[in-house]
């Protein structure tokens, strides 16, 4: 696909890698949504020739721009000279993939001055309503502009091509929340009605009495359905003072969706690239390129409160550097050397982060329970989250940062050498290459904070009816920290979660070598014969926090001899073999830092044949073996010790722990918001390597098979 197609073909996303879909063998994963040029998920989210998603080698000017399943730098379509797709590549030069390659070549300068400029605008005054139910204004606004310029610096010697694209894009979203009335904020629920129109009675959970047989539960309602000031939690009072006001009546007795505002999300995307080509001599040509884009995504704050923290913000940046030297040694022999480096950032970004825990100390002046969560320095210090859930456990409002937190900052390098020669009817080439990848990748499923639902203020904890009594804002106001239906480790949890996590920094390197012969046997018959070798070093982590396979030859001392567990009779009826109690957890480190045994590498044969039947028809057949690097595999980001691709490598479960609310005791909350994790119910730390062989005993364990 040449520059004419790349520049003129209409595109929704302006991502040239997606032009690969003009090839009928390429299929985009339409279940994905992030295909904009600043999104690292999009370019490799395609299947080529029936291959797996994320298993393609994505290149710009012949240099890789991805790490793991994500892609870094994506050029503007106006920068592109051509887009090439290789499916099931027979040529042994191609590796580091499942046989598919999507490569974009950028334009270069020449002896003529040439350039382009463009502008596209979309304005709010020309838009329809964003939401016809709530009649919110559509604030969608897009300004796209840019240009290119190719020119000589020294005629016939030095050329330059520079390009820029900028967006000022506003994505119109809606903030939809349910807020308490003025009376409810003060603890007065005397006018609050339930689903059937009766009084929404608020009960004191600390008065819970359970009968000896567990069948009957009684709780005392607050007098007049008003929570006395003495029973109100000071932390909740502080937060409610920061909570914004409804701007409409809402629906039904619960005033559902009584706050609706447009929430514009801003994407100030900028993409720049500059390429220089130097024809040093007739035989020697040198080129270099520097490219980058920055996209600091942010959301506005329609509430006016500094305790509103939108989870729509992020930082999406990338940069790419390449250098290429080509020497035509003889009319038949060409040598090429290429070096490249790339990096990118894909991270959550909130409006406000704090350099220390002073804000938490201001809210909890008599407790330092939060110190363990932030001790490692890996988890950003944000405003404490307060999540309020409705009768159906859906979120009514977040004060502070909702969602979770991710921060991925991988980088990679590449060096390659190739020699090619036309020798009679044979076009021969051979080469070597190496790629290094390092992936600092962090994921927290939920931000530190507390969740509240209707259950503690309900009439009972045994099969409670949330449509008749109880209220989540009442639960919050009395500071009853209790388990909710959302787990602490659930993404964007509504529940209580105080995570203690580590930020892994894994790395690997691959090596490759190849030899290939395109042999034109006759006018109509061409054979391709190739052999490729690839070797990948096992993953390592900078602090040796990876897990290796269990040592199943090492006995567990406590389970031997007289202390050995007895085999149940039910098991003996079906099993008569030995009862072996062995197993020891092994961390990487010492003389063996890798997550698996490296082995001796792999060999891949490539054989292809093409026969020309006529001027317009030929037939082709080929066989190829491809070794997809671990780096390119797709896996869950939160693996807890294992992980196929480099971005998914996680530290073992002993390095992370999501603290939730302690269970209630017969319906009585054990934690209060004013002092949520007292000495009797402390935060559970991540014990890391302190248990040695006994790490994660009794828990599920993930690891790479050694060989």
XYZ file of C-alpha atoms in Angstrom:
707
model
C 0.000 0.000 0.000
C 1.648 3.185 -1.204
C 1.510 6.759 0.069
C -1.475 7.628 -2.133
C -3.619 5.046 -0.377
C -2.198 5.894 3.043
C -2.946 9.597 2.619
C -6.280 9.529 0.801
C -8.121 6.489 2.110
C -10.728 7.608 4.689
C -9.850 6.422 8.203
C -11.736 6.739 11.436
C -8.627 6.361 13.579
C -5.752 7.831 11.482
C -3.655 4.818 12.457
C -1.704 3.616 9.379
C -1.072 0.146 10.837
C -4.815 -0.495 10.432
C -4.439 -0.061 6.665
C -3.169 -3.634 6.779
C -6.856 -4.611 6.695
C -6.922 -3.824 2.988
C -5.252 -7.204 2.741
C -8.087 -9.756 2.922
C -5.966 -11.976 5.181
C -5.974 -9.325 7.941
C -8.770 -9.172 10.498
C -9.120 -6.450 13.126
C -10.428 -7.492 16.517
C -13.667 -5.534 16.598
C -14.130 -6.441 20.260
C -11.352 -3.951 20.946
C -12.075 -0.229 21.152
C -8.727 1.537 21.488
C -7.476 2.013 17.931
C -6.590 5.716 18.026
C -2.928 6.455 17.188
C -2.118 7.272 20.821
C -3.539 3.965 22.078
C -0.924 1.250 22.573
C -3.524 -1.541 22.316
C -4.630 -1.002 18.713
C -1.953 -1.748 16.074
C -1.205 -5.320 17.165
C -4.851 -6.142 17.880
C -5.119 -7.750 14.427
C -4.926 -11.279 13.074
C -2.760 -11.756 9.990
C -3.140 -14.907 7.915
C -5.031 -16.707 10.675
C -2.429 -15.973 13.347
C -3.127 -15.003 16.938
C -3.845 -11.487 18.103
C -0.791 -9.544 19.342
C 1.621 -12.028 17.679
C 2.645 -9.741 14.786
C 5.951 -7.921 14.427
C 5.054 -4.208 14.213
C 7.740 -2.011 12.619
C 8.422 1.560 11.542
C 11.244 1.928 9.018
C 12.213 -1.699 9.646
C 12.599 -1.192 13.416
C 10.315 -2.707 16.057
C 8.162 -0.228 18.010
C 6.365 -2.565 20.422
C 6.974 -4.335 23.705
C 4.754 -7.252 24.614
C 1.230 -6.969 23.288
C 1.406 -3.169 23.098
C 2.771 -0.837 20.428
C 4.609 2.401 21.071
C 5.093 4.966 18.332
C 2.472 5.213 15.571
C 3.174 7.667 12.723
C 0.660 10.012 11.132
C -0.756 8.809 7.765
C 0.770 11.875 6.060
C 4.231 10.667 7.049
C 3.801 7.254 5.426
C 5.399 6.186 2.163
C 4.018 2.640 2.191
C 2.486 -0.047 4.380
C 3.658 -3.640 3.929
C 2.005 -6.790 5.246
C 3.836 -10.115 5.411
C 1.657 -13.120 6.175
C 3.235 -16.491 6.883
C 6.534 -15.065 5.658
C 8.732 -17.692 3.986
C 11.781 -15.435 3.909
C 14.072 -16.452 6.801
C 14.878 -12.774 7.465
C 11.526 -12.432 9.214
C 11.251 -13.649 12.793
C 10.179 -12.428 16.228
C 6.547 -13.221 15.393
C 4.135 -15.974 14.443
C 5.064 -15.395 10.802
C 3.312 -12.066 10.261
C 4.751 -8.591 9.934
C 3.149 -5.163 9.531
C 5.752 -2.611 8.523
C 5.339 1.114 7.838
C 7.976 2.980 5.825
C 8.122 6.741 6.267
C 8.784 9.322 3.574
C 12.194 10.879 3.023
C 13.309 14.173 1.546
C 14.639 14.791 -1.953
C 16.128 17.541 -4.110
C 12.681 19.123 -4.503
C 10.754 21.054 -1.921
C 7.383 19.462 -1.353
C 4.860 19.527 1.454
C 1.268 19.222 2.585
C -0.994 20.888 5.118
C -4.430 19.966 6.423
C -7.119 20.978 8.884
C -10.330 19.285 9.983
C -12.756 20.803 12.473
C -15.814 19.686 14.397
C -17.605 22.240 16.558
C -20.070 21.854 19.470
C -22.590 24.309 17.995
C -23.044 21.952 15.029
C -23.631 18.840 17.142
C -26.889 17.185 18.112
C -27.750 16.642 21.779
C -25.366 14.217 23.471
C -28.150 12.639 25.567
C -31.800 13.049 24.580
C -33.046 11.710 27.926
C -31.173 14.190 30.125
C -30.877 16.850 27.385
C -27.167 17.329 28.004
C -25.242 19.397 25.477
C -22.842 17.566 23.170
C -19.444 19.125 23.805
C -17.717 16.974 21.178
C -15.051 19.065 19.552
C -12.203 18.056 17.287
C -9.468 20.136 15.690
C -7.012 18.097 13.618
C -4.226 19.893 11.851
C -0.727 19.274 10.599
C 1.594 19.126 7.667
C 4.720 17.698 6.113
C 7.781 19.217 4.465
C 10.449 17.430 2.442
C 13.446 19.399 1.263
C 17.171 19.306 0.472
C 19.734 20.615 2.927
C 22.703 19.968 0.626
C 21.690 19.216 -2.928
C 22.282 15.611 -3.950
C 23.750 14.931 -0.499
C 21.636 15.698 2.533
C 17.844 15.608 2.672
C 15.259 16.113 5.394
C 11.607 15.211 5.862
C 9.690 16.625 8.804
C 6.047 16.066 9.738
C 3.670 17.165 12.462
C 0.094 16.309 13.404
C -1.876 17.813 16.273
C -5.303 17.160 17.740
C -7.411 19.181 20.096
C -10.074 16.595 20.639
C -12.931 16.710 23.129
C -14.689 13.413 23.765
C -18.196 14.114 25.124
C -19.040 11.885 28.066
C -21.680 12.187 30.783
C -21.304 12.268 34.561
C -24.361 10.514 36.003
C -24.646 10.282 39.804
C -27.154 9.968 42.641
C -26.549 12.387 45.532
C -28.203 12.721 48.951
C -30.663 15.456 49.828
C -29.699 18.316 52.134
C -31.522 16.619 55.028
C -29.836 13.263 54.399
C -26.418 14.925 54.442
C -27.183 16.013 58.010
C -28.339 12.532 59.021
C -32.067 13.316 58.756
C -33.831 10.502 56.866
C -37.287 11.309 58.261
C -38.556 12.253 54.786
C -36.665 9.541 52.887
C -38.944 6.934 51.345
C -38.264 3.383 50.253
C -39.226 1.701 46.974
C -42.834 1.047 48.071
C -43.402 4.559 49.413
C -42.913 3.765 53.103
C -40.314 5.208 55.430
C -36.765 4.182 54.565
C -35.898 3.164 58.111
C -32.252 3.502 59.177
C -30.964 1.018 61.759
C -27.954 1.160 64.069
C -25.761 -1.870 63.169
C -23.941 -1.735 66.510
C -27.217 -2.632 68.270
C -27.499 -5.916 66.369
C -28.642 -8.879 68.487
C -28.750 -12.397 67.044
C -30.759 -15.142 68.744
C -28.837 -18.207 69.992
C -30.219 -20.324 67.146
C -29.203 -17.660 64.592
C -32.716 -17.438 63.183
C -33.745 -14.035 64.521
C -31.987 -10.682 64.244
C -33.031 -7.419 65.845
C -31.606 -3.958 65.316
C -32.654 -0.666 66.823
C -33.698 2.120 64.418
C -32.416 5.618 65.009
C -35.044 7.740 66.841
C -37.166 9.692 64.414
C -35.072 8.177 61.604
C -32.421 10.781 62.351
C -28.788 9.900 63.019
C -27.593 11.906 66.061
C -24.550 14.076 65.504
C -22.667 12.077 68.147
C -23.172 8.919 66.050
C -21.865 10.499 62.862
C -18.331 9.724 61.747
C -16.037 12.786 61.472
C -14.387 11.486 58.288
C -17.794 11.057 56.629
C -18.857 14.528 57.775
C -15.693 15.942 56.210
C -16.352 14.217 52.878
C -20.036 15.134 52.775
C -19.003 18.737 53.237
C -17.054 18.408 49.990
C -19.833 16.618 48.096
C -21.451 18.614 45.297
C -25.193 19.314 45.121
C -27.846 17.679 42.883
C -28.857 19.671 39.828
C -32.214 17.948 39.094
C -34.934 16.127 41.044
C -33.966 12.631 39.981
C -36.219 9.616 39.528
C -38.358 7.850 42.118
C -38.123 7.816 45.890
C -34.350 7.397 45.796
C -33.900 10.453 43.514
C -31.841 8.339 41.128
C -29.557 10.219 38.726
C -30.257 13.575 40.304
C -26.898 14.884 39.111
C -26.213 14.871 35.369
C -23.511 16.912 33.702
C -21.505 16.714 30.489
C -17.996 15.452 31.207
C -15.667 16.488 28.395
C -12.495 14.392 28.140
C -9.630 16.261 26.478
C -7.082 14.651 24.140
C -4.347 17.153 23.218
C -2.454 14.758 20.909
C 0.769 15.888 19.196
C 2.846 13.752 16.824
C 6.217 14.835 15.404
C 8.742 13.058 13.190
C 11.963 14.163 11.510
C 14.032 12.005 9.160
C 17.380 12.906 7.616
C 19.116 11.027 4.771
C 22.777 11.582 3.911
C 24.224 10.258 0.661
C 27.847 10.333 1.832
C 29.176 8.712 -1.340
C 27.674 6.877 -4.257
C 28.058 3.668 -2.264
C 27.342 4.823 1.291
C 23.997 6.130 2.552
C 23.166 7.010 6.160
C 19.723 7.821 7.537
C 18.369 8.675 10.956
C 14.939 9.384 12.375
C 13.502 10.759 15.587
C 9.758 10.502 16.212
C 7.524 11.034 19.208
C 3.984 11.754 20.284
C 2.546 13.034 23.563
C -1.066 12.798 24.733
C -1.822 14.060 28.267
C -5.486 13.020 28.512
C -7.544 14.866 31.112
C -11.142 15.414 32.134
C -12.792 18.594 33.292
C -14.344 18.972 36.749
C -17.978 20.082 36.413
C -18.657 19.690 40.149
C -16.422 22.469 41.434
C -15.263 20.214 44.292
C -11.627 19.238 44.731
C -12.850 15.841 45.973
C -14.121 14.936 42.510
C -11.385 12.954 40.774
C -12.224 11.710 37.293
C -10.760 8.347 36.266
C -10.720 9.353 32.575
C -7.249 10.896 32.664
C -4.143 9.142 31.357
C -0.690 9.747 29.919
C 0.002 8.197 26.511
C 3.434 9.049 25.113
C 5.881 7.317 22.800
C 9.207 7.966 21.115
C 11.285 6.134 18.536
C 14.880 6.559 17.334
C 16.414 4.729 14.381
C 19.705 4.837 12.525
C 20.487 2.985 9.304
C 23.696 2.587 7.265
C 23.673 1.008 3.795
C 26.900 0.309 1.900
C 26.884 -0.945 -1.662
C 30.222 -2.746 -1.536
C 30.006 -3.990 -5.155
C 27.314 -3.812 -7.802
C 26.087 -7.186 -6.534
C 26.704 -6.907 -2.775
C 24.961 -4.677 -0.226
C 25.602 -4.462 3.526
C 23.148 -2.902 5.955
C 23.370 -2.072 9.644
C 20.411 -0.805 11.694
C 20.091 0.322 15.291
C 16.946 1.467 17.045
C 15.539 2.392 20.439
C 11.925 2.960 21.428
C 9.919 3.566 24.562
C 6.392 4.481 25.521
C 4.210 5.403 28.484
C 0.687 4.111 29.058
C -0.387 5.231 32.506
C -3.390 6.407 34.471
C -3.312 10.043 35.532
C -5.492 11.732 38.142
C -5.959 15.436 38.670
C -4.179 15.434 41.988
C -1.404 13.308 43.473
C 0.401 14.067 46.714
C 4.152 13.945 47.387
C 3.575 12.379 50.799
C 0.823 11.099 53.097
C 0.076 14.461 54.700
C -3.428 14.533 53.173
C -4.217 11.130 54.700
C -2.831 12.390 58.019
C -5.134 15.412 57.789
C -8.169 13.143 57.350
C -7.042 10.583 59.974
C -5.033 12.625 62.495
C -5.049 9.822 65.093
C -4.111 6.877 62.878
C -1.356 5.899 60.458
C -2.919 2.687 59.140
C -2.176 3.746 55.553
C 1.623 3.799 55.963
C 2.046 0.180 54.833
C 0.150 0.766 51.607
C 2.507 3.532 50.514
C 5.730 2.237 52.094
C 7.163 0.776 48.865
C 6.656 3.997 46.933
C 5.066 2.054 44.059
C 1.449 3.007 44.746
C 0.744 6.692 43.988
C -0.574 8.762 46.880
C -4.022 9.908 45.825
C -7.002 11.305 47.684
C -8.621 8.519 49.775
C -11.503 7.040 47.794
C -15.060 6.836 49.168
C -17.466 4.745 47.047
C -21.210 4.747 47.761
C -23.380 1.966 46.264
C -27.146 1.816 45.797
C -29.753 -0.819 46.579
C -28.642 -2.908 43.574
C -24.918 -2.440 44.378
C -24.441 -0.068 41.451
C -22.314 2.958 42.219
C -24.077 6.150 43.238
C -20.974 8.299 43.528
C -17.217 8.230 43.976
C -15.473 10.835 46.057
C -11.802 10.605 45.275
C -10.327 8.471 42.483
C -12.373 5.511 41.289
C -11.341 2.826 38.818
C -7.878 1.279 39.246
C -4.361 2.418 38.484
C -1.969 1.275 35.780
C 1.487 2.511 34.879
C 3.453 0.854 32.076
C 6.762 2.334 30.892
C 8.478 -0.253 28.684
C 11.394 0.324 26.349
C 13.328 -1.708 23.825
C 16.386 -1.665 21.591
C 17.320 -3.426 18.382
C 20.503 -4.013 16.394
C 20.616 -5.844 13.077
C 23.205 -6.577 10.389
C 22.450 -7.985 6.941
C 24.477 -8.779 3.840
C 22.825 -9.518 0.517
C 24.310 -10.525 -2.822
C 23.035 -11.274 -6.293
C 25.011 -14.308 -7.446
C 23.834 -15.416 -10.852
C 20.343 -16.865 -10.477
C 20.643 -16.787 -6.669
C 19.760 -13.827 -4.480
C 21.561 -14.659 -1.233
C 21.317 -12.909 2.082
C 22.361 -13.569 5.660
C 22.159 -11.615 8.858
C 22.056 -11.424 12.630
C 19.863 -9.404 14.963
C 19.177 -8.861 18.643
C 16.323 -7.197 20.507
C 16.196 -6.181 24.139
C 12.961 -5.440 25.990
C 12.443 -4.018 29.451
C 8.973 -3.571 30.887
C 8.312 -1.642 34.058
C 4.649 -2.488 34.429
C 2.332 -1.871 37.355
C -1.361 -2.562 37.881
C -3.537 -1.915 40.893
C -7.061 -3.196 40.415
C -8.510 -0.620 42.794
C -7.365 2.619 44.348
C -6.983 2.811 48.145
C -10.239 3.685 49.846
C -13.496 2.515 51.368
C -16.849 1.308 50.079
C -20.321 1.566 51.596
C -23.650 -0.033 50.730
C -27.101 -0.251 52.334
C -26.629 -3.487 54.332
C -25.206 -2.235 57.672
C -28.151 0.191 58.063
C -30.724 -2.443 57.065
C -33.180 -4.107 59.442
C -31.265 -7.389 59.327
C -28.168 -9.016 57.932
C -30.014 -12.290 57.240
C -31.508 -12.122 53.732
C -31.950 -8.339 53.919
C -34.422 -6.527 51.691
C -32.550 -3.435 50.531
C -35.712 -1.923 49.009
C -37.425 -1.446 52.364
C -34.803 -0.237 54.840
C -31.218 0.933 55.013
C -29.381 3.519 52.963
C -25.799 3.625 51.685
C -25.348 7.286 52.612
C -26.531 6.470 56.130
C -23.990 3.630 56.294
C -21.319 6.092 55.200
C -22.405 8.791 57.638
C -22.169 6.434 60.646
C -18.788 5.164 59.357
C -19.725 1.479 59.236
C -16.898 -0.120 57.221
C -18.243 -3.483 56.175
C -17.666 -6.010 53.340
C -19.573 -5.246 50.134
C -20.370 -7.321 47.080
C -17.286 -5.923 45.308
C -14.005 -7.555 46.189
C -10.938 -5.554 47.158
C -9.072 -6.862 44.108
C -11.906 -6.219 41.619
C -11.220 -3.673 38.896
C -12.872 -0.349 39.736
C -14.118 -1.805 43.001
C -16.936 -0.176 44.964
C -15.664 -1.906 48.075
C -13.012 -1.265 50.675
C -9.503 -1.873 49.363
C -6.086 -1.032 50.797
C -3.633 -2.727 48.397
C -0.017 -3.465 49.204
C 1.695 -4.084 45.875
C 5.037 -4.183 44.095
C 6.033 -2.653 40.750
C 7.903 -5.341 38.741
C 10.552 -4.431 36.177
C 11.188 -7.466 33.971
C 13.508 -7.783 30.984
C 14.540 -10.204 28.266
C 16.623 -10.320 25.085
C 16.306 -12.267 21.873
C 18.999 -13.203 19.342
C 18.481 -14.284 15.758
C 20.492 -15.338 12.725
C 19.403 -16.357 9.247
C 20.504 -17.384 5.776
C 18.202 -17.267 2.774
C 18.401 -18.033 -0.941
C 15.902 -16.873 -3.564
C 16.820 -19.125 -6.472
C 15.363 -18.415 -9.899
C 15.536 -21.916 -11.295
C 13.983 -20.956 -14.622
C 11.964 -18.197 -16.191
C 8.817 -19.455 -14.522
C 10.063 -21.258 -11.411
C 11.485 -19.657 -8.233
C 12.505 -21.450 -5.048
C 12.987 -19.868 -1.642
C 15.208 -21.777 0.795
C 15.928 -20.408 4.254
C 17.046 -21.324 7.734
C 16.585 -19.160 10.841
C 17.918 -19.531 14.391
C 16.342 -17.776 17.378
C 17.198 -17.699 21.048
C 15.345 -15.910 23.835
C 16.784 -15.317 27.267
C 14.382 -16.142 30.096
C 12.679 -13.272 31.864
C 14.561 -11.718 34.750
C 13.434 -9.061 37.225
C 15.625 -6.337 38.693
C 15.024 -7.435 42.314
C 14.802 -11.195 41.587
C 11.124 -11.336 42.511
C 10.125 -13.879 39.857
C 9.044 -17.414 40.691
C 10.638 -20.612 39.425
C 9.016 -24.076 39.286
C 8.390 -25.728 42.648
C 11.009 -28.093 44.006
C 8.888 -31.234 44.357
C 11.829 -33.305 45.598
C 12.224 -31.389 48.857
C 10.182 -32.799 51.787
C 8.009 -30.531 53.920
C 9.476 -31.249 57.400
C 6.228 -30.784 59.322
C 4.454 -33.323 57.091
C 6.923 -36.159 57.542
C 7.006 -39.097 59.983
C 4.571 -38.929 62.885
C 3.394 -35.488 61.784
C 2.379 -36.639 58.320
C -1.291 -36.142 57.450
C -3.313 -39.350 57.339
C -4.849 -40.395 54.068
C -8.666 -40.334 54.350
C -10.412 -43.643 53.968
C -12.394 -42.241 51.042
C -9.134 -41.634 49.189
C -7.691 -45.045 50.069
C -10.686 -46.704 48.468
C -9.560 -45.366 45.081
C -5.811 -44.769 45.499
C -3.157 -47.132 46.808
C -0.050 -45.200 45.778
C 2.408 -43.299 47.975
C 1.365 -40.324 50.097
C 4.173 -37.851 49.331
C 4.289 -34.496 51.112
C 7.022 -32.659 49.211
C 7.300 -29.169 47.788
C 9.307 -25.995 48.264
C 8.714 -22.572 46.764
C 11.615 -21.207 44.755
C 12.365 -17.594 43.929
C 14.639 -16.617 41.075
C 18.027 -15.393 42.161
C 21.594 -16.320 42.832
C 23.088 -18.149 39.895
C 19.701 -18.675 38.274
C 17.815 -15.431 37.812
C 15.601 -16.524 34.928
C 11.986 -17.651 35.163
C 12.735 -20.781 33.084
C 15.657 -22.675 31.574
C 16.963 -20.914 28.504
C 17.771 -24.018 26.458
C 19.792 -23.862 23.251
C 17.427 -21.918 21.019
C 15.312 -23.043 18.065
C 15.811 -23.629 14.342
C 13.171 -22.731 11.775
C 13.184 -23.984 8.202
C 11.551 -22.007 5.397
C 10.800 -23.503 1.973
C 8.754 -21.831 -0.735
C 8.027 -22.334 -4.406
C 6.389 -20.023 -6.952
C 5.483 -21.035 -10.490
C 4.410 -18.508 -13.115
C 1.525 -19.798 -15.225
C 1.149 -16.663 -17.304
C 1.349 -12.889 -17.246
C -1.527 -12.652 -14.780
C -1.393 -15.894 -12.825
C 1.010 -17.827 -10.644
C 0.750 -20.493 -7.984
C 2.630 -20.549 -4.708
C 3.232 -23.106 -1.984
C 5.367 -22.849 1.116
C 6.304 -24.384 4.435
C 7.582 -22.351 7.339
C 8.179 -22.806 11.050
C 7.756 -19.776 13.297
C 8.726 -19.314 16.924
C 6.593 -16.648 18.572
C 8.615 -14.983 21.344
C 7.173 -14.995 24.845
C 7.421 -11.227 24.600
C 4.634 -11.129 22.012
C 2.143 -13.422 23.739
C -1.134 -12.120 25.128
C -2.014 -12.661 28.769
C -3.804 -11.151 31.719
C -1.929 -8.223 33.243
C -2.586 -9.296 36.818
C -0.955 -12.720 36.865
C 0.428 -12.876 40.383
C 3.724 -14.521 39.570
C 3.624 -15.833 36.030
C 2.622 -14.196 32.782
C 3.216 -14.977 29.148
C 4.180 -11.636 27.631
C 6.652 -9.260 29.192
C 4.073 -6.640 30.213
C 2.110 -9.318 32.072
C 4.966 -10.548 34.231
C 3.857 -10.244 37.822
C 5.679 -10.734 41.080
C 4.493 -13.657 43.230
C 1.411 -13.325 45.379
C 3.591 -12.938 48.468
C 4.506 -9.462 47.188
C 0.966 -8.185 46.931
C -2.112 -8.214 49.094
C -5.471 -6.456 48.748
C -6.772 -5.649 52.223
C -10.558 -5.547 52.320
C -12.940 -4.753 55.172
C -12.813 -7.258 58.020
C -15.941 -9.436 58.245
C -18.796 -8.389 60.490
C -19.333 -10.418 63.648
C -22.983 -11.519 63.666
C -23.927 -8.408 61.754
C -21.867 -5.999 63.870
C -19.193 -4.058 61.908
C -15.675 -4.554 63.253
C -14.282 -1.419 61.605
C -15.198 2.262 61.838
C -14.202 4.829 59.264
C -12.690 7.127 61.890
C -10.199 4.368 62.834
C -10.551 1.744 60.083
C -7.676 -0.620 60.809
C -7.046 -0.563 64.587
C -4.479 -2.763 66.292
C -7.056 -5.550 66.673
C -7.738 -5.518 62.924
C -4.546 -4.283 61.257
C -3.610 -4.122 57.600
C -2.124 -7.424 56.475
C 1.334 -6.831 54.982
C 2.786 -8.548 51.920
C 5.263 -10.984 53.452
C 7.457 -11.100 50.308
C 10.281 -13.675 50.709
C 10.160 -14.009 54.478
C 8.502 -17.457 54.447
C 11.063 -18.997 52.123
C 10.095 -22.546 51.134
C 6.669 -22.072 52.711
C 5.697 -19.118 50.507
C 2.071 -19.373 49.287
C 1.663 -22.823 50.834
C -1.963 -23.823 50.425
C -2.597 -21.129 47.794
C -2.719 -21.385 43.989
C 0.694 -20.863 42.386
C 1.506 -19.821 38.806
C 4.921 -20.334 37.228
C 6.579 -21.075 33.910
C 7.423 -24.699 33.163
C 11.209 -24.981 33.405
C 11.790 -26.432 29.956
